[in-house]
Every structure is written in C-alpha cells, then in structure tokens.
Backbone as a ProteinNet text record, in pm:
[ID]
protein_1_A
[PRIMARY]
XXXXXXXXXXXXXXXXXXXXXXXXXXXXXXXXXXXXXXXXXXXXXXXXXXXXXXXXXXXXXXXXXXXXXXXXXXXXXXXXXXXXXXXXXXXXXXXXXXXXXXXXXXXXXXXXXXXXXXXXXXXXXXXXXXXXXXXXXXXXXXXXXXXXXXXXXXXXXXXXXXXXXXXXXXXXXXXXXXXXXXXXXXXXXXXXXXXXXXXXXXXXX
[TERTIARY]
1318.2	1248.5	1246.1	1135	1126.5	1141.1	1152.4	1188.5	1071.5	973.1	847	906.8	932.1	960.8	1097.5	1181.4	1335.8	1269.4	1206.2	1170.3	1159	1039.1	970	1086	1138.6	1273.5	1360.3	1414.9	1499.9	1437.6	1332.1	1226.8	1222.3	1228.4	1179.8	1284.2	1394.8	1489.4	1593.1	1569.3	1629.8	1581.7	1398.5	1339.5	1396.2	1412.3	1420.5	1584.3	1678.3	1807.3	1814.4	1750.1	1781.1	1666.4	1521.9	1467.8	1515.5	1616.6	1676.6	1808.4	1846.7	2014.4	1963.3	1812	1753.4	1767.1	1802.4	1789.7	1594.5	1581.8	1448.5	1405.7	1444.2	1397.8	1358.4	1474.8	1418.9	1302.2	1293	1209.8	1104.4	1082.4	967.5	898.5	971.6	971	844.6	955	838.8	744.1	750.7	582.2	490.7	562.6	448.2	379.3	528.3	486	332.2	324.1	212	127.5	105	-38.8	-165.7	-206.5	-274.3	-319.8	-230.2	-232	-319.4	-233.1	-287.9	-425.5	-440.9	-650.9	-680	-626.5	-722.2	-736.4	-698.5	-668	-720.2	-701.8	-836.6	-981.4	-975.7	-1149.6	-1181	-1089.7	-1145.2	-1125.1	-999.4	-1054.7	-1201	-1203.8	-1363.3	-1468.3	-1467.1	-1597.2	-1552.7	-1427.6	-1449.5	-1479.1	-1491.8	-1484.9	-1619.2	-1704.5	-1876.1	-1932.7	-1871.2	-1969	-1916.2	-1774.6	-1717.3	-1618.7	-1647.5	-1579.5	-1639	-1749.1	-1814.3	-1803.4	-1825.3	-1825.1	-1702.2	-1586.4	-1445.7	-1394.9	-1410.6	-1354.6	-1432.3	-1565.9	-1621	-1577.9	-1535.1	-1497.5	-1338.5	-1272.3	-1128.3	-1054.1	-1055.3	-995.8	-1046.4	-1140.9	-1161.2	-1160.2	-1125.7	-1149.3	-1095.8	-1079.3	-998.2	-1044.7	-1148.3	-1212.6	-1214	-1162.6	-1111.1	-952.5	-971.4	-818	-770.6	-837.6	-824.3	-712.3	-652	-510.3	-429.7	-431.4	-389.6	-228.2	-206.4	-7.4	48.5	155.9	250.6	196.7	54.1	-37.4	-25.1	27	-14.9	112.4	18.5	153.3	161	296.5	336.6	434.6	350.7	469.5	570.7	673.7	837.4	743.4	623.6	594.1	513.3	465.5	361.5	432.5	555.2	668.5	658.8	714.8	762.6	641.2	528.9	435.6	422.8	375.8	359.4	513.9	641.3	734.5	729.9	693	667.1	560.9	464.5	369.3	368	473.6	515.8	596	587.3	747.2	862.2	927.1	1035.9	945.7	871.6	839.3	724.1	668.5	533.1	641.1	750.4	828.6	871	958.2	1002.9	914.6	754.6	662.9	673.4	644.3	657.4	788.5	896.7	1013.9	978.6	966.1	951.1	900.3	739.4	626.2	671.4	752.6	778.6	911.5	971.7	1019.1	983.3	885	815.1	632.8	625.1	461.7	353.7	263.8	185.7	90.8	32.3	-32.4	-32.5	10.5	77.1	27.2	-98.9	-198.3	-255.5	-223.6	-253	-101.1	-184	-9.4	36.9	165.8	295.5	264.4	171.7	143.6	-15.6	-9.6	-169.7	-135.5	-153.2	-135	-244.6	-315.9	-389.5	-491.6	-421.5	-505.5	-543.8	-517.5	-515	-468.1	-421.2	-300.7	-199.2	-70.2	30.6	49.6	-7.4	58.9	-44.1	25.1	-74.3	-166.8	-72.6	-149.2	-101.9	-206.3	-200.8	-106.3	-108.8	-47.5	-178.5	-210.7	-307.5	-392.5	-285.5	-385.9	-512.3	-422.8	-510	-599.8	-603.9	-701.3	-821.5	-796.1	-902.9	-946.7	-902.2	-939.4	-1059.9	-1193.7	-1249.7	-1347.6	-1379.1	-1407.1	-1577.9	-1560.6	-1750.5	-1858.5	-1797.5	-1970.6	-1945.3	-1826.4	-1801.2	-1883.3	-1859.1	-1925.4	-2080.2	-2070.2	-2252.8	-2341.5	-2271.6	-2355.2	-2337.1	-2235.5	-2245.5	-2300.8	-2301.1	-2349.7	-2486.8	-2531.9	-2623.4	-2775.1	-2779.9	-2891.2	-2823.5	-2719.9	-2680.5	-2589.9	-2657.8	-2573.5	-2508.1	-2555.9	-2488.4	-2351.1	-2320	-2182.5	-2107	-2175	-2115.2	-2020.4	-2131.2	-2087.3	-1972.5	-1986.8	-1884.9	-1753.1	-1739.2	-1594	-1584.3	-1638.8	-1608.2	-1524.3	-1562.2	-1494.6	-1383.8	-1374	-1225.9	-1110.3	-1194.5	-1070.2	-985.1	-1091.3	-1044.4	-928.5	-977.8	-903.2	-726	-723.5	-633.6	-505	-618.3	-481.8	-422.3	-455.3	-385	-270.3	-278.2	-168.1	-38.4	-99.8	-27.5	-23.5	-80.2	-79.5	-14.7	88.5	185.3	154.6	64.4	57.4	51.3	57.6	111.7	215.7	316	360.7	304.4	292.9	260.2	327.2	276.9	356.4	416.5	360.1	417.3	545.1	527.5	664.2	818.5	766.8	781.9	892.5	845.1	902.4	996.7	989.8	1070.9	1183	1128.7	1319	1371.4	1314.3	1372.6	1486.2	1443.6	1511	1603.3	1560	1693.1	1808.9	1759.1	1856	1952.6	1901.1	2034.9	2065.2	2074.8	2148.5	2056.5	1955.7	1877.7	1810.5	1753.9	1715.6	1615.4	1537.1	1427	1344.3	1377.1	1236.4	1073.2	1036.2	918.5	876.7	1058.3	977.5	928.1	809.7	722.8	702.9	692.5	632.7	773.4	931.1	1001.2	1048.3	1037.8	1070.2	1006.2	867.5	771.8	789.6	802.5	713.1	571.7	514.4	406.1	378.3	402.6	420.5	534	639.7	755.4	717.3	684.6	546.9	478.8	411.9	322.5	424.5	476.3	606.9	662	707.5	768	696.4	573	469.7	389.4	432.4	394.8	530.4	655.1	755.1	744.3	740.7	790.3	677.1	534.6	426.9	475.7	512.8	560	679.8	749.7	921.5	856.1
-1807.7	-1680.1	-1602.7	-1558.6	-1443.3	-1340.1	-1263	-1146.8	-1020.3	-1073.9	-992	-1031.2	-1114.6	-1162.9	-1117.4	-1063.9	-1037.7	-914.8	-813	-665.5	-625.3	-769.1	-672.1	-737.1	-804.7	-838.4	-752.8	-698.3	-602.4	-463.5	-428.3	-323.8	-308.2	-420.2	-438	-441.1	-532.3	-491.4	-407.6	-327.1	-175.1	-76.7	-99.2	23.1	-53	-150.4	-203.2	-165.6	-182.2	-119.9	6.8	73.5	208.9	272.6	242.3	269.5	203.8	96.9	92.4	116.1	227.5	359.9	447.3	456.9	633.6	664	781.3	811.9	799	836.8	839.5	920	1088.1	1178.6	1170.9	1120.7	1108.3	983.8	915.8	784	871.9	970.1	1012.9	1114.8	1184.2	1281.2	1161.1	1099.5	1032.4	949.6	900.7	883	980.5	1105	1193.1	1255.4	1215.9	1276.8	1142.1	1044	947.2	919.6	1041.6	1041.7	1071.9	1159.9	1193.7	1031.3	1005.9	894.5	732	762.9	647.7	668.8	789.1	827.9	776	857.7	832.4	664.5	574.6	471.1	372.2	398.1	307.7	376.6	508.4	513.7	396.8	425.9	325.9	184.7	137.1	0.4	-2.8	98.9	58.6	54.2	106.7	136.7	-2.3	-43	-167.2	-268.9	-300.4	-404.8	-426.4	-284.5	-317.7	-333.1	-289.6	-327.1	-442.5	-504.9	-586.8	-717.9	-701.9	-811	-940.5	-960	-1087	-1161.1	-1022.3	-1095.3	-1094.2	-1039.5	-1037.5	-1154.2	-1191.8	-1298.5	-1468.2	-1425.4	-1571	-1539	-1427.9	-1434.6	-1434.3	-1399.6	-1381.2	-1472.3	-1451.9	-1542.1	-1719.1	-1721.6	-1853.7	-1979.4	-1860.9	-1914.3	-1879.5	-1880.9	-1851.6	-1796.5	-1728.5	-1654	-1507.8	-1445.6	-1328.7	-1285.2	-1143.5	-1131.9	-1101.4	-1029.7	-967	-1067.2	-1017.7	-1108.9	-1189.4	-1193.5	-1262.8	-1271.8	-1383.6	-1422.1	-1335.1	-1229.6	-1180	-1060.3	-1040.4	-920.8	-793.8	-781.7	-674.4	-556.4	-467.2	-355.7	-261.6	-281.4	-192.5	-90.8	30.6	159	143.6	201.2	176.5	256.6	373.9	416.9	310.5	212.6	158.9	52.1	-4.3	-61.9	48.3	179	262.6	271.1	272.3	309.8	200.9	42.4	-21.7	-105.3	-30.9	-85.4	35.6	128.4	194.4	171.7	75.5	83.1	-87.7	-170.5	-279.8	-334.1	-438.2	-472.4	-551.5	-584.6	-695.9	-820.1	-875.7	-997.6	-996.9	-870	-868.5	-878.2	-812.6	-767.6	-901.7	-984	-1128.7	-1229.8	-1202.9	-1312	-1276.9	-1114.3	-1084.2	-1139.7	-1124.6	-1152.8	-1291.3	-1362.8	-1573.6	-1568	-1480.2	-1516.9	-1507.5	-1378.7	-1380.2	-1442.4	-1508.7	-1627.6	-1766.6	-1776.9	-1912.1	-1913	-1836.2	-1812.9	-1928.9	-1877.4	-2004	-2057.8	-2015.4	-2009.3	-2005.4	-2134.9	-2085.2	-2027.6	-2029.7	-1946.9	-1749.4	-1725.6	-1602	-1511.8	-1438.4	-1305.5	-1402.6	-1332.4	-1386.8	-1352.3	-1273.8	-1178.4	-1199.4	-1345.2	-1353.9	-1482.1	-1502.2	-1617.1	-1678.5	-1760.7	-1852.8	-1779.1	-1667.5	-1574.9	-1467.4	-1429.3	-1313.6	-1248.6	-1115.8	-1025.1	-1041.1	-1067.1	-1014.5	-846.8	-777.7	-636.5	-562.3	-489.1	-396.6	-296	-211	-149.3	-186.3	-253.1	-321.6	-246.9	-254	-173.8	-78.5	19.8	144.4	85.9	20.8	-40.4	-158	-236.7	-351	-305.1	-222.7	-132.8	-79.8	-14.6	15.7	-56.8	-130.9	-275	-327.1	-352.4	-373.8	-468	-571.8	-631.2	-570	-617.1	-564.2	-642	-749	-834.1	-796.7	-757.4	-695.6	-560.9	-460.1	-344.7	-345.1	-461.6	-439.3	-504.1	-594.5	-662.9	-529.6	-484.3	-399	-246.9	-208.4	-53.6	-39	-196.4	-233.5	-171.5	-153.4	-112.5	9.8	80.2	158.9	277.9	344.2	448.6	513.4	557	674.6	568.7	446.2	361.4	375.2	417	382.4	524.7	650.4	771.7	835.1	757.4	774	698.7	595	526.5	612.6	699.6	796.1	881.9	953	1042.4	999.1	878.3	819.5	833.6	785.9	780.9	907.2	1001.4	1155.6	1170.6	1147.4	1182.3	1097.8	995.8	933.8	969.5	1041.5	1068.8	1201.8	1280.7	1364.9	1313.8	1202.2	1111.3	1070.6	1063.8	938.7	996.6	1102.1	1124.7	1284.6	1249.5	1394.1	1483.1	1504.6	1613	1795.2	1738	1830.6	1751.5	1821.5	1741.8	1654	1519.3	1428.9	1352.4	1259.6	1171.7	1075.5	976.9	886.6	943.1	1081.5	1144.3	1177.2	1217.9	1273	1136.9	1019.1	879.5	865.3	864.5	860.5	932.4	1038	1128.4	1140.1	1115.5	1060.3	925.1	796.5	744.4	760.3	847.4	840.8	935.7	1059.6	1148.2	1045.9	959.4	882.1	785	737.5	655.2	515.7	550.5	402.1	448	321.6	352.5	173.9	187.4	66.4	74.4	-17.8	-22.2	-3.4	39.2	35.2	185.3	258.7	377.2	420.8	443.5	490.1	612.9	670.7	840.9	927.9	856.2	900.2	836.4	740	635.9	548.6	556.6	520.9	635.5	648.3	719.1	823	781.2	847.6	907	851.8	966.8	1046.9	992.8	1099.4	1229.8	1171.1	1316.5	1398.1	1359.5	1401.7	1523.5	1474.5	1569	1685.5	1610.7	1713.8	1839.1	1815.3	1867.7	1976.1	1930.5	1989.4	2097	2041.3	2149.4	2244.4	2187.7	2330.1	2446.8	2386.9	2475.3	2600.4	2502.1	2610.9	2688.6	2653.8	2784	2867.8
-612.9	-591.5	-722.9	-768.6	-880	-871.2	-996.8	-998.3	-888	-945.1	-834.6	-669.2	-633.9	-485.4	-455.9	-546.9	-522.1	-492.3	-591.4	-545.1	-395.6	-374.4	-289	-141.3	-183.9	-11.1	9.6	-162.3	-143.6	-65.6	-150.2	-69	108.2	126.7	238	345	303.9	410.8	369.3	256.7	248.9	353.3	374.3	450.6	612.8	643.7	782.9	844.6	737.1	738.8	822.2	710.7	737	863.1	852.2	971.3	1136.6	1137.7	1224.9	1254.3	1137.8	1195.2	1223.5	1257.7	1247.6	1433	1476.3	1578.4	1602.4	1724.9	1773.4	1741.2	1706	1691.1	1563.3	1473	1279.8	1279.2	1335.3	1357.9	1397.5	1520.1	1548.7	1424.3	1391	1242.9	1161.3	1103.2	1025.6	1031.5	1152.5	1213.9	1239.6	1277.4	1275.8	1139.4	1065.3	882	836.1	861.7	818.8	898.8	1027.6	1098.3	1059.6	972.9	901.5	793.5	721.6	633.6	697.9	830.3	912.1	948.1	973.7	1028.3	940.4	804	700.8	678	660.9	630.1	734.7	877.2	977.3	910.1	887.6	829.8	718.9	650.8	493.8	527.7	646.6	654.7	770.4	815.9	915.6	808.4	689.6	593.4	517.5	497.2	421.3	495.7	622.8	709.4	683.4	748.2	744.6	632.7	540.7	377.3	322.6	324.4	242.4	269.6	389.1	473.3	428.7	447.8	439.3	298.7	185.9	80.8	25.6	47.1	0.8	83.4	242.6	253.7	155.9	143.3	38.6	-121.8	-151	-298.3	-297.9	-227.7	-247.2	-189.8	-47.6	26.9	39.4	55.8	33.7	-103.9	-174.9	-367	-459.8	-561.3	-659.9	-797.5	-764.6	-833	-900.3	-794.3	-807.6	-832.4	-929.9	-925.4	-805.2	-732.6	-591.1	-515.2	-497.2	-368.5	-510.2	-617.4	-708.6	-696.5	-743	-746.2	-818.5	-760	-829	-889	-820.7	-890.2	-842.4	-697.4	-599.5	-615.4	-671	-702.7	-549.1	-442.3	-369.1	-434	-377	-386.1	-272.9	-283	-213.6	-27.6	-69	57.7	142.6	44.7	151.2	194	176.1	260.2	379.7	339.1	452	566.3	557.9	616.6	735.2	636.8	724.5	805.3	779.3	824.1	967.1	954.9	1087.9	1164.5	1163	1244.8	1231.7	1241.6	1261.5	1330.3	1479.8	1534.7	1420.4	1486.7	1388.1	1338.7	1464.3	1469.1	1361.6	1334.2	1217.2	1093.4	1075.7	923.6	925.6	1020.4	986.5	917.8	987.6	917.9	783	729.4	560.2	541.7	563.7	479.1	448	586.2	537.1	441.3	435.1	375.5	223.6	168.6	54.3	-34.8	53.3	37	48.2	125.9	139	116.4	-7.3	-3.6	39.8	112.3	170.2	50.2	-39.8	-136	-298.5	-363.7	-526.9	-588.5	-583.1	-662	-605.8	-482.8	-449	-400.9	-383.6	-307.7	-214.3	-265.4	-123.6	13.5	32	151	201.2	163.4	209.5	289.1	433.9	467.9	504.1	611.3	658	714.7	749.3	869.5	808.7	672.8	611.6	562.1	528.9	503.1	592.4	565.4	690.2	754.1	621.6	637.3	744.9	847.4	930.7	861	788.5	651.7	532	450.5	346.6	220.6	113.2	-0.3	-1.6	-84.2	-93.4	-241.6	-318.8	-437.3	-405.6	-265.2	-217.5	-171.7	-78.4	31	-108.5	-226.7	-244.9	-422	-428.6	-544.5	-480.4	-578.1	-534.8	-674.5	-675.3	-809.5	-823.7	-998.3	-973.7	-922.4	-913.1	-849.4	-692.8	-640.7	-462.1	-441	-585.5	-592.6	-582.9	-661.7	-716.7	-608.6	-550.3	-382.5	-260.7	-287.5	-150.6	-158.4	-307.1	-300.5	-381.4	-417.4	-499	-473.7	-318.5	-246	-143.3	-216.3	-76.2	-123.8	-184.4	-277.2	-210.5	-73	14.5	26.1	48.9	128.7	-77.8	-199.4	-313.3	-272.6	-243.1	-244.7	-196.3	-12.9	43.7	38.2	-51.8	-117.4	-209.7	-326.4	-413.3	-369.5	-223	-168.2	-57.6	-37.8	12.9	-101.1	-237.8	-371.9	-363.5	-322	-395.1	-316.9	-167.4	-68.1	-44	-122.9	-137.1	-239	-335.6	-419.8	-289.7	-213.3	-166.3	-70	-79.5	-37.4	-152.9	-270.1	-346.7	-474.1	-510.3	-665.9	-682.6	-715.7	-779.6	-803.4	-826.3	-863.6	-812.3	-721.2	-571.5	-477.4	-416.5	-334.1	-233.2	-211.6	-157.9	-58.3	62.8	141.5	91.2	-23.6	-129	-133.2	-197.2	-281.1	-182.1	-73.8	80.7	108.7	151.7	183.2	93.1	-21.7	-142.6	-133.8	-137.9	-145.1	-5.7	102	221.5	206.5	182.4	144.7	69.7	-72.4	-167.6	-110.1	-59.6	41.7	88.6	117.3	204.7	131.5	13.1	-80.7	-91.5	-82.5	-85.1	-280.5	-343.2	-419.9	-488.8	-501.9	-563.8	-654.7	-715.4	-821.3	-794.3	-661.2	-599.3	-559	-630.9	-628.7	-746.1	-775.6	-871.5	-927.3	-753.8	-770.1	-868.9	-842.5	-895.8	-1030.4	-1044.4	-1145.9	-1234.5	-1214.5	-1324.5	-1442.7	-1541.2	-1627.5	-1634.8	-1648.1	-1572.4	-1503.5	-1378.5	-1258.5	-1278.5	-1292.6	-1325.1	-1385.2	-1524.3	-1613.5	-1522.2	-1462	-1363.2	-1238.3	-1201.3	-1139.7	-1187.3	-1324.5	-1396.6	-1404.3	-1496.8	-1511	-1408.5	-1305.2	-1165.8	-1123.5	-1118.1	-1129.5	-1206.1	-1340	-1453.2	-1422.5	-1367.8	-1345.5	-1264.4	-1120.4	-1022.7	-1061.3	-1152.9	-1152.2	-1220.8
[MASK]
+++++++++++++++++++++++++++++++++++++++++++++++++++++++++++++++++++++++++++++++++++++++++++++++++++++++++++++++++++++++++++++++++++++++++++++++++++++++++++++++++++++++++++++++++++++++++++++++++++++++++++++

C-alpha cells in the first residue's frame, strides 16, 4: 500500500471511529450541519448526469484517456470523508476500505470500481473536474447548461473556500476538538488555505 492509500484508510477509519462514539443527538447535529451541502450537491449531480453522463462514462470510465478518475490523482478533503461517511451504511464504507486496499484498477482511482464510484457523495474536486473535450461537447451548443455550472462553482466555494467560515472548515475543527488530526485536512493545514484563514481572522479582530 502507498503512501496516497495509507492517507486516505487512515482518513477514513479515523472519521468511522469517532462517528460511531457519537451519541445520536451529536450524530444528528451534524447531519443536520451538511443538509444544505447535500441539496446543493444532488442539484449538481442531476445537472451532471443530463449533460455529462454519456460522454464521461465513454471518455473516462471506459478508457484511459482522461486524467479524470486517474491513479493516485483524486485529491479528498478530510470533509468529504466526513460527508459521505454520514450518508453511508457500514456495508458502503467496508466496500471503500477493501477497495483502497485492493484497488480494482492499476491504472485509475482506488475508488472507482466495476460499477463506478464507490462514494455516495463523491470528493467535491471529482464532482466538479471536468476535461476540455467533456466541456466543449456538452456546453458547445448550450451556453445557458455552460452558465449554469459557472454558478454551481460560485456556490461551492460557500461550502469549501475560507474565506468566510465554511462547512469544510466546520468538519475540521469538529474532529480536531476531539483529538483526531490528518493530513486531509487542508482547510487547516495546507498552506494556502491556512493563508486564506489567517487572512480572514486578522480581518475580523
């Protein structure tokens, strides 16, 4: 197992640990904290299904053409473990754990099996990666479907990008509150975003 595949197990049954010591009431808490996240997120997979289904499953999934689903490529934040580890039974998280220990595929993600994605909700980078010959067939003749993915982007960073307090950020210090800590958290431990935080604190004192 590699270093990318150690991350994301540790990730993973860190969040499964601890989301199963949570009483019902903290369990209900933060399902209700990623309801919003979840609307948003069946919209953008219903808009990607009808524009991009057809040609993402003949360019990606069936071939090896695209970076899209690529080995060892797929950057998860530590939240989009959290997200889709709440709106998952055991028996969905067991297939990911095998899977990223026993990838079905040498050449694509650990997390792509026979049937597809394993994840209920995908990572947020996967969900909206989109290559240019995928762009240029599907919005090629259809500016209003280019327009309205413009305004999913926007709407996403109000999920994920620091620069205001965010749910990304939200999941994060939830976990660390209670002594958990991963390389998958970003919003706190990248660089960048870290900046971005900072930057956003010193504003507000």
């Amino acid at each position: 197992m590699n270093a990318y595949q150690a991350e994301q197990l540790e990730a993973l049954r860190m969040v499964r640990q601890l989301l199963g010591a949570l009483s019902e009431a903290e369990a209900g808490t933060l399902k209700a904290d990623i309801a919003d996240y979840r609307r948003f997120r069946s919209q953008v997979a219903g808009f990607l299904d009808a524009h991009f289904k057809d040609i993402c499953t003949e360019k990606c999934f069936s071939s090896r053409l695209s970076a899209c689903c690529s080995k060892n490529g797929i950057i998860t934040f530590f939240a989009d473990v959290v997200v889709n580890a709440l709106v998952s039974d055991d028996e969905d998280l067991d297939r990911i754990e095998w899977a990223i220990q026993n990838p079905a595929n040498a050449f694509k993600c650990i997390f792509l099996s026979e049937g597809g994605c394993l994840w209920r909700i995908k990572p947020v980078v996967c969900e909206f990666f989109l290559c240019d010959e995928a762009e240029n067939r599907a919005f090629g003749d259809n500016p209003e479907a280019k327009k309205q993915f413009e305004v999913f982007k926007e709407i996403k960073k109000h999920f994920t990008w620091p620069d205001k307090p965010v749910l990304f950020e939200r999941l994060e210090e939830f976990f660390l509150s209670r002594g958990c800590r991963s390389s998958l958290m970003y919003i706190h431990f990248s660089p960048g975003l870290s900046r971005i935080r900072q930057n956003r604190n010193s504003a507000l004192s």
